[in-house]
C-alpha cells in the first residue's frame, strides 16, 4: 500500500516552536524528507487500483512517485545483465508518472473528440527540437484535410538529470507555449521506457480524447504523407473509427532470441523465450480509436515489456485481434531501383503513406516537392 505521509503541516508548526537553531535545522531537514511521497518496498503492479490522479494548481495531473522494486535485484544473474535492463526491471511495475505538460482540451474534451478524424501521436524526445519544428510545418501540420480534422500531439519523457534535464524541459515548455502540442511525463525517455510512454499516452487518450476516429502513431523521424493517410482512411468501409484497425509494416514469426543482434533484444530475465505474436513495426502504425482503447484495456493486465511495438502486438493477441500489413508503410526503407537515380525523387514518395528515417531537411524538402502542382511522374 502507499504510505503517503501527510504530516508536513503538523511538523511545520512544530518546527516553528523550537528555538534552537540546530534543532530547527534538524527538523527542517526532517520535514523536507517527509514532503516526498514514499512508496515502500511493497510496491504494487496493479494499475487499476492505483489512487486516481490529483489535479494540481496548474491543472496538470500528478501521480505519486513510484519507487524502485529492490527485490528485482534478487533474481539470479541480475548482476550480469546490462545496466539498462537492470533499470528496466527495477521500474517495470511503474505505470504512472507525474505529467509535466498536459493538453486536456486538445480534442475539444472527451465529447468533442469525435471531431478529430486523425490524431497524430508522435514519439519525440526533448532534445529533438529540430524534428518537431519541421514536422509542425510539413506532414504533421494541424489542418482540415479533405473536410476532416488532423490534430497533432508529441509525446515525451525527460532527458538527462540536473541542469540538462531542466534545460530540456525548458525547451518543451517554450514550444508548448507557442504550439500547444506536447504531452510530457516525468520519466526518463529511454529505449526501454517506450512501452511506458505508450501506456501513459493511452491512459491520457481514454480520459481526454476517447472518440478520436483514427491515430497515426509514429516516430519523429518518419516522413508521412498524411494527405494519403486521410484518403486511405476515408476509403475504408468503416471509416468512423469504431471498428478494429491496426496496420503498418507487419512483422511475424520472430522469437526474442532471434533479435539478439538488434536493439529489440529482450533478455530472458525480462521475457521467457517463445515467440512474439505478430506486430507492426513501431516507426509508424495506423490504428482506429477503438483499437487504441482495446490495447489500453488489455495493457492493464500484461506486464510491461520494453518495446512498444511488440507489446502492442501482445495486447492485440490477448484481445483476439490481429494486426494487418499495409504496403504503403515502409518502416525499413523504400526500394529505389538503382543507385544512380535521385533517391529523393518525389515520384517515389507521392503515393506512399509513410517511410522511416528522414533527416529534418529532407522532410522539409520532400513535403514541398510532392505538393508541387507541376510535378510529373
Ligand atoms: C519485484 O521483483 C520481484 C523479483 O523479480 C518480482 O517477483 C516482483 O513481482 C516484483 N514486484 C513488483 C511489484 O513488480
Ligand atoms: C524509466 O523511467 C524511470 C523514471 O524516470 C527511470 O527511473 C527508469 O530508470 C527508466 N527505465 C529505463 C529502463 O531507463
Ligand atoms: C475498456 O474497458 C472499459 C472498462 O472495463 C469498458 O467500459 C470499455 O468498453 C472497454 N473499451 C474497449 C474499447 O474495449
Coordinates of C-alpha atoms and ligand atoms in Angstrom, one line a residue:
X1 CA 0.0 0.0 0.0
X2 CA 1.0 3.6 -0.4
X3 CA 2.3 5.2 2.7
X4 CA 1.6 8.8 1.9
X5 CA 2.9 10.8 4.7
X6 CA 0.8 13.9 5.2
X7 CA 2.5 15.1 8.3
X8 CA 4.1 18.1 6.7
X9 CA 1.7 20.7 8.2
X10 CA 1.9 19.3 11.7
X11 CA 5.6 19.1 11.5
X12 CA 5.8 22.6 10.1
X13 CA 4.0 24.1 13.1
X14 CA 6.2 22.1 15.5
X15 CA 9.3 23.3 13.7
X16 CA 8.3 26.9 14.3
X17 CA 8.0 26.5 18.0
X18 CA 11.5 25.2 18.5
X19 CA 14.0 27.9 19.3
X20 CA 17.5 26.5 19.0
X21 CA 18.9 27.0 15.6
X22 CA 20.4 23.5 15.4
X23 CA 17.1 21.9 16.3
X24 CA 15.3 23.9 13.6
X25 CA 17.8 22.9 11.0
X26 CA 17.5 19.3 12.1
X27 CA 13.7 19.3 12.0
X28 CA 13.6 21.3 8.8
X29 CA 15.6 18.5 7.1
X30 CA 13.2 16.0 8.6
X31 CA 10.2 18.0 7.2
X32 CA 11.7 18.1 3.8
X33 CA 12.3 14.4 3.9
X34 CA 8.6 13.8 4.6
X35 CA 7.4 16.0 1.8
X36 CA 8.4 13.4 -0.7
X37 CA 5.8 10.7 -1.0
X38 CA 7.2 7.4 -0.1
X39 CA 6.1 4.2 -1.7
X40 CA 8.0 1.5 0.2
X41 CA 9.3 -2.0 -0.7
X42 CA 5.8 -3.4 -1.2
X43 CA 5.3 -1.5 -4.5
X44 CA 2.3 -2.7 -6.4
X45 CA 1.8 -3.5 -10.0
X46 CA -2.0 -3.4 -10.1
X47 CA -2.5 -0.2 -12.2
X48 CA -6.3 -0.4 -11.9
X49 CA -6.3 0.0 -8.2
X50 CA -3.9 2.9 -8.1
X51 CA -5.0 6.1 -6.5
X52 CA -6.6 8.4 -9.0
X53 CA -4.6 11.4 -10.1
X54 CA -5.0 14.7 -8.3
X55 CA -5.2 17.9 -10.1
X56 CA -2.5 20.4 -9.2
X57 CA -3.0 24.2 -9.3
X58 CA -1.6 24.2 -12.9
X59 CA -4.3 21.8 -13.9
X60 CA -1.8 19.1 -14.7
X61 CA -2.5 15.6 -13.5
X62 CA 0.0 14.3 -11.0
X63 CA 0.7 10.9 -9.6
X64 CA 2.7 9.9 -6.6
X65 CA 6.3 9.0 -7.3
X66 CA 6.8 5.3 -8.0
X67 CA 9.9 3.8 -6.3
X68 CA 12.2 1.0 -7.4
X69 CA 11.4 -2.6 -6.7
X70 CA 14.5 -3.6 -4.8
X71 CA 13.7 -7.2 -4.8
X72 CA 14.2 -7.3 -8.6
X73 CA 17.9 -7.5 -7.7
X74 CA 17.5 -10.8 -6.0
X75 CA 17.0 -12.6 -9.3
X76 CA 19.8 -14.9 -10.3
X77 CA 22.3 -13.4 -12.7
X78 CA 21.0 -9.9 -12.0
X79 CA 24.5 -8.6 -11.7
X80 CA 25.4 -9.9 -15.2
X81 CA 22.7 -8.2 -17.2
X82 CA 23.2 -4.8 -18.7
X83 CA 22.6 -1.7 -16.6
X84 CA 19.7 -0.6 -18.8
X85 CA 17.9 -3.9 -18.3
X86 CA 18.5 -3.8 -14.6
X87 CA 17.0 -0.4 -14.6
X88 CA 14.0 -1.7 -16.5
X89 CA 13.4 -4.4 -14.0
X90 CA 13.7 -2.0 -11.1
X91 CA 10.9 0.2 -12.5
X92 CA 8.9 -2.2 -14.5
X93 CA 5.9 -2.0 -12.2
X94 CA 5.6 1.8 -12.5
X95 CA 2.7 2.9 -14.7
X96 CA 2.0 6.4 -13.6
X97 CA 4.3 9.3 -13.6
X98 CA 3.5 13.0 -12.9
X99 CA 2.6 15.0 -16.0
X100 CA 4.8 18.0 -16.7
X101 CA 2.9 19.2 -19.8
X102 CA -0.7 18.4 -20.4
X103 CA -3.3 19.3 -23.0
X104 CA -6.7 18.4 -21.6
X105 CA -8.6 20.3 -24.2
X106 CA -6.6 19.3 -27.2
X107 CA -9.5 17.2 -28.7
X108 CA -12.2 19.6 -27.6
X109 CA -12.8 17.5 -24.5
X110 CA -13.9 13.9 -24.3
X111 CA -17.3 14.6 -26.0
X112 CA -15.8 16.9 -28.7
X113 CA -13.1 14.4 -29.6
X114 CA -15.3 12.7 -32.2
X115 CA -14.5 15.7 -34.4
X116 CA -10.8 14.6 -34.6
X117 CA -10.5 12.3 -37.6
X118 CA -6.8 11.7 -37.4
X119 CA -4.8 12.2 -34.3
X120 CA -1.0 12.2 -35.0
X121 CA 0.7 10.8 -31.9
X122 CA 4.4 11.4 -32.5
X123 CA 7.0 9.9 -30.1
X124 CA 9.7 12.5 -29.5
X125 CA 12.5 13.1 -27.0
X126 CA 13.0 16.5 -25.6
X127 CA 16.3 17.1 -27.5
X128 CA 14.6 16.5 -30.9
X129 CA 13.5 20.1 -31.2
X130 CA 14.6 20.4 -34.9
X131 CA 12.5 17.4 -35.8
X132 CA 9.4 18.7 -34.1
X133 CA 9.8 22.1 -35.8
X134 CA 9.9 20.7 -39.2
X135 CA 7.0 18.3 -38.6
X136 CA 4.8 21.2 -37.5
X137 CA 5.2 22.8 -40.9
X138 CA 5.1 19.7 -43.0
X139 CA 3.2 16.4 -42.6
X140 CA 2.1 17.0 -39.1
X141 CA 0.5 20.4 -39.7
X142 CA -2.8 20.7 -38.0
X143 CA -5.4 21.3 -40.6
X144 CA -8.6 20.3 -42.3
X145 CA -7.7 17.8 -45.0
X146 CA -10.4 16.6 -47.4
X147 CA -13.0 18.0 -45.0
X148 CA -11.7 16.2 -41.9
X149 CA -9.6 17.4 -38.9
X150 CA -6.0 16.4 -38.3
X151 CA -4.6 17.1 -34.8
X152 CA -1.0 16.7 -33.6
X153 CA 0.5 15.6 -30.3
X154 CA 4.1 14.9 -29.4
X155 CA 4.6 12.6 -26.5
X156 CA 7.7 12.8 -24.4
X157 CA 9.5 11.9 -21.2
X158 CA 12.6 13.7 -19.9
X159 CA 16.3 13.6 -20.8
X160 CA 19.3 13.6 -18.5
X161 CA 19.4 14.9 -14.9
X162 CA 20.0 18.1 -13.1
X163 CA 20.7 21.2 -15.3
X164 CA 20.5 19.2 -18.5
X165 CA 17.0 17.9 -17.6
X166 CA 15.9 21.4 -16.6
X167 CA 17.1 22.9 -19.8
X168 CA 15.5 20.3 -22.0
X169 CA 12.2 20.7 -20.1
X170 CA 12.5 24.4 -20.6
X171 CA 12.7 23.8 -24.4
X172 CA 9.5 21.8 -24.3
X173 CA 7.8 24.4 -22.2
X174 CA 8.7 27.1 -24.7
X175 CA 7.3 25.0 -27.5
X176 CA 4.2 24.2 -25.6
X177 CA 3.6 27.9 -25.1
X178 CA 3.8 28.5 -28.8
X179 CA 2.2 25.4 -30.2
X180 CA 0.2 23.6 -27.5
X181 CA 1.1 20.2 -28.9
X182 CA 3.1 18.3 -26.2
X183 CA 2.3 15.8 -23.6
X184 CA 5.2 15.2 -21.2
X185 CA 5.6 13.0 -18.2
X186 CA 8.4 12.9 -15.7
X187 CA 10.1 9.7 -16.6
X188 CA 13.3 9.0 -18.4
X189 CA 12.7 8.9 -22.1
X190 CA 14.9 5.9 -22.9
X191 CA 14.5 3.0 -25.2
X192 CA 13.4 0.6 -22.5
X193 CA 10.7 3.0 -21.4
X194 CA 9.0 3.2 -24.8
X195 CA 6.1 1.0 -23.8
X196 CA 5.6 3.0 -20.7
X197 CA 5.3 6.1 -22.8
X198 CA 2.7 4.4 -25.0
X199 CA 0.6 3.3 -22.0
X200 CA 0.8 6.8 -20.5
X201 CA -0.5 8.2 -23.7
X202 CA -3.3 5.7 -24.0
X203 CA -4.4 6.5 -20.4
X204 CA -4.4 10.2 -21.4
X205 CA -6.4 9.4 -24.5
X206 CA -9.1 7.4 -22.7
X207 CA -9.5 10.4 -20.4
X208 CA -9.2 13.3 -22.9
X209 CA -9.7 12.1 -26.4
X210 CA -11.6 8.8 -26.3
X211 CA -13.6 9.3 -29.5
X212 CA -10.8 10.3 -31.9
X213 CA -11.5 8.3 -35.1
X214 CA -8.0 7.2 -36.1
X215 CA -4.5 7.6 -34.8
X216 CA -1.1 7.6 -36.6
X217 CA 1.4 6.5 -34.0
X218 CA 4.8 7.4 -35.4
X219 CA 8.4 8.2 -34.6
X220 CA 9.6 11.8 -35.1
X221 CA 12.0 10.8 -37.9
X222 CA 9.4 9.5 -40.4
X223 CA 8.1 11.1 -43.5
X224 CA 4.4 10.5 -43.6
X225 CA 2.2 11.6 -46.4
X226 CA -0.8 12.5 -44.2
X227 CA -2.9 13.5 -47.2
X228 CA -2.7 9.9 -48.4
X229 CA -3.3 8.6 -44.9
X230 CA -6.6 10.5 -44.7
X231 CA -7.6 9.4 -48.2
X232 CA -6.9 5.8 -47.3
X233 CA -8.9 6.0 -44.0
X234 CA -11.8 7.7 -45.7
X235 CA -11.9 5.0 -48.3
X236 CA -12.4 2.3 -45.7
X237 CA -15.9 0.8 -45.4
X238 CA -15.9 1.6 -41.7
X239 CA -14.4 5.0 -41.5
X240 CA -15.7 6.2 -38.2
X241 CA -13.1 4.5 -36.1
X242 CA -15.5 2.2 -34.2
X243 CA -14.1 -1.0 -35.7
X244 CA -10.8 -2.7 -35.4
X245 CA -7.9 -1.3 -37.5
X246 CA -4.2 -1.8 -36.8
X247 CA -2.0 -1.7 -39.8
X248 CA 1.6 -0.9 -40.9
X249 CA 4.8 -2.8 -41.6
X250 CA 3.8 -6.3 -40.3
X251 CA 6.4 -8.4 -38.6
X252 CA 5.6 -12.1 -37.9
X253 CA 7.2 -15.2 -36.5
X254 CA 10.0 -13.7 -34.6
X255 CA 11.5 -15.1 -31.4
X256 CA 13.0 -13.0 -28.7
X257 CA 16.4 -14.8 -29.1
X258 CA 16.4 -14.1 -32.9
X259 CA 16.8 -10.4 -32.1
X260 CA 20.0 -10.7 -30.0
X261 CA 21.8 -8.6 -32.6
X262 CA 19.3 -5.8 -32.5
X263 CA 18.1 -3.0 -30.2
X264 CA 15.0 -5.1 -29.8
X265 CA 16.8 -7.8 -27.9
X266 CA 15.0 -8.7 -24.7
X267 CA 17.0 -10.8 -22.2
X268 CA 15.4 -13.9 -20.7
X269 CA 15.2 -12.1 -17.3
X270 CA 12.6 -9.9 -18.9
X271 CA 10.8 -12.3 -21.2
X272 CA 10.9 -16.1 -21.3
X273 CA 11.6 -17.3 -24.8
X274 CA 8.7 -18.4 -27.0
X275 CA 7.6 -16.4 -30.0
X276 CA 6.1 -13.0 -30.2
X277 CA 2.6 -12.6 -31.6
X278 CA 2.5 -10.6 -34.9
X279 CA 3.1 -6.9 -34.5
X280 CA 3.6 -3.8 -36.6
X281 CA 6.9 -2.0 -36.6
X282 CA 6.7 1.0 -34.2
X283 CA 8.0 3.5 -36.7
X284 CA 4.5 4.2 -38.0
X285 CA 1.3 2.4 -37.1
X286 CA -2.2 3.4 -38.2
X287 CA -5.0 2.4 -35.9
X288 CA -8.6 3.1 -35.0
X289 CA -9.6 4.9 -31.8
X290 CA -11.5 1.7 -31.0
X291 CA -8.4 -0.4 -31.2
X292 CA -6.3 2.1 -29.2
X293 CA -8.7 1.7 -26.3
X294 CA -8.8 -2.1 -26.6
X295 CA -5.0 -2.0 -26.4
X296 CA -5.2 0.2 -23.3
X297 CA -7.7 -2.2 -21.7
X298 CA -5.5 -5.2 -22.4
X299 CA -2.4 -3.5 -21.2
X300 CA -3.8 -3.3 -17.7
X301 CA -3.2 -7.0 -17.2
X302 CA 0.0 -7.5 -19.2
X303 CA 3.4 -6.8 -17.5
X304 CA 5.4 -4.1 -19.4
X305 CA 7.9 -5.3 -22.0
X306 CA 10.4 -2.8 -23.2
X307 CA 9.4 -2.3 -26.8
X308 CA 6.1 -0.7 -27.5
X309 CA 5.5 -2.3 -30.9
X310 CA 6.0 -5.9 -29.6
X311 CA 3.9 -5.0 -26.5
X312 CA 1.0 -3.7 -28.6
X313 CA 1.1 -6.9 -30.6
X314 CA 0.7 -8.8 -27.3
X315 CA -2.2 -6.7 -26.3
X316 CA -3.9 -7.3 -29.7
X317 CA -3.4 -11.0 -29.3
X318 CA -4.9 -11.0 -25.9
X319 CA -8.0 -9.3 -27.3
X320 CA -8.2 -11.8 -30.2
X321 CA -7.4 -9.2 -32.8
X322 CA -4.7 -9.2 -35.4
X323 CA -2.5 -6.5 -37.0
X324 CA -2.5 -6.2 -40.7
X325 CA 0.0 -5.2 -43.3
X326 CA -0.2 -2.0 -45.4
X327 CA 2.3 -1.9 -48.2
X328 CA 2.3 1.9 -48.1
X329 CA 4.0 1.9 -44.7
X330 CA 7.8 1.4 -45.2
X331 CA 9.4 1.5 -41.8
X332 CA 12.6 -0.2 -43.1
X333 CA 13.3 1.8 -46.2
X334 CA 12.0 2.4 -49.6
X335 CA 13.0 0.3 -52.6
X336 CA 14.9 2.5 -55.0
X337 CA 15.6 0.6 -58.2
X338 CA 19.2 1.8 -58.9
X339 CA 21.9 3.7 -57.2
X340 CA 22.4 6.3 -59.8
X341 CA 18.9 7.8 -59.5
X342 CA 18.0 10.5 -57.1
X343 CA 16.7 8.7 -54.0
X344 CA 14.8 11.8 -53.1
X345 CA 12.9 11.9 -56.3
X346 CA 9.4 12.9 -55.2
X347 CA 7.8 10.4 -57.5
X348 CA 8.9 7.6 -55.2
X349 CA 7.1 9.2 -52.3
X350 CA 4.0 10.7 -53.7
X351 CA 1.9 7.6 -53.3
X352 CA 3.2 6.2 -50.0
X353 CA 1.7 6.5 -46.5
X354 CA 5.0 6.6 -44.6
X355 CA 8.7 6.0 -44.8
X356 CA 11.2 5.8 -41.9
X357 CA 14.4 7.7 -41.3
X358 CA 14.3 11.0 -43.0
X359 CA 16.5 13.9 -41.8
X360 CA 14.6 17.1 -41.0
X361 CA 15.9 18.9 -44.0
X362 CA 14.7 16.2 -46.4
X363 CA 11.3 16.1 -44.7
X364 CA 11.0 19.8 -45.4
X365 CA 12.2 19.4 -49.0
X366 CA 10.1 16.4 -49.8
X367 CA 6.9 17.8 -48.4
X368 CA 7.3 20.7 -50.7
X369 CA 8.3 18.6 -53.7
X370 CA 5.4 16.2 -53.5
X371 CA 3.0 19.1 -53.3
X372 CA 4.4 20.8 -56.4
X373 CA 1.5 21.2 -58.8
X374 CA 3.9 20.8 -61.7
X375 CA 5.2 17.5 -60.6
X376 CA 5.2 15.0 -63.4
X377 CA 5.9 11.3 -62.7
Ligands
LIG1 C1 9.7 -7.1 -7.8 O1 10.7 -8.0 -8.3 C2 10.5 -9.4 -7.9 C3 11.7 -10.2 -8.4 O2 11.8 -10.1 -9.8 C4 9.2 -9.9 -8.5 O3 8.9 -11.2 -8.2 C5 8.0 -9.0 -8.1 O4 6.8 -9.4 -8.7 C6 8.3 -7.5 -8.3 N1 7.3 -6.7 -7.7 C7 6.5 -5.9 -8.4 C8 5.6 -5.1 -7.7 O5 6.6 -5.8 -9.6
LIG2 C1 12.2 4.6 -16.9 O1 11.9 5.9 -16.2 C2 12.1 5.8 -14.8 C3 11.6 7.2 -14.3 O2 12.4 8.2 -14.8 C4 13.5 5.6 -14.5 O3 13.7 5.6 -13.1 C5 14.0 4.3 -15.1 O4 15.3 4.1 -14.9 C6 13.6 4.3 -16.6 N1 13.9 2.9 -17.1 C7 14.8 2.7 -18.0 C8 15.0 1.2 -18.4 O5 15.5 3.5 -18.5
LIG3 C1 -12.4 -0.9 -21.9 O1 -12.7 -1.3 -20.6 C2 -13.8 -0.5 -20.1 C3 -13.9 -0.8 -18.6 O2 -13.8 -2.2 -18.5 C4 -15.0 -0.7 -20.9 O3 -16.1 0.1 -20.4 C5 -14.7 -0.3 -22.3 O4 -15.9 -0.6 -23.2 C6 -13.5 -1.1 -22.9 N1 -13.2 -0.5 -24.2 C7 -13.0 -1.2 -25.2 C8 -12.7 -0.5 -26.5 O5 -12.9 -2.4 -25.2

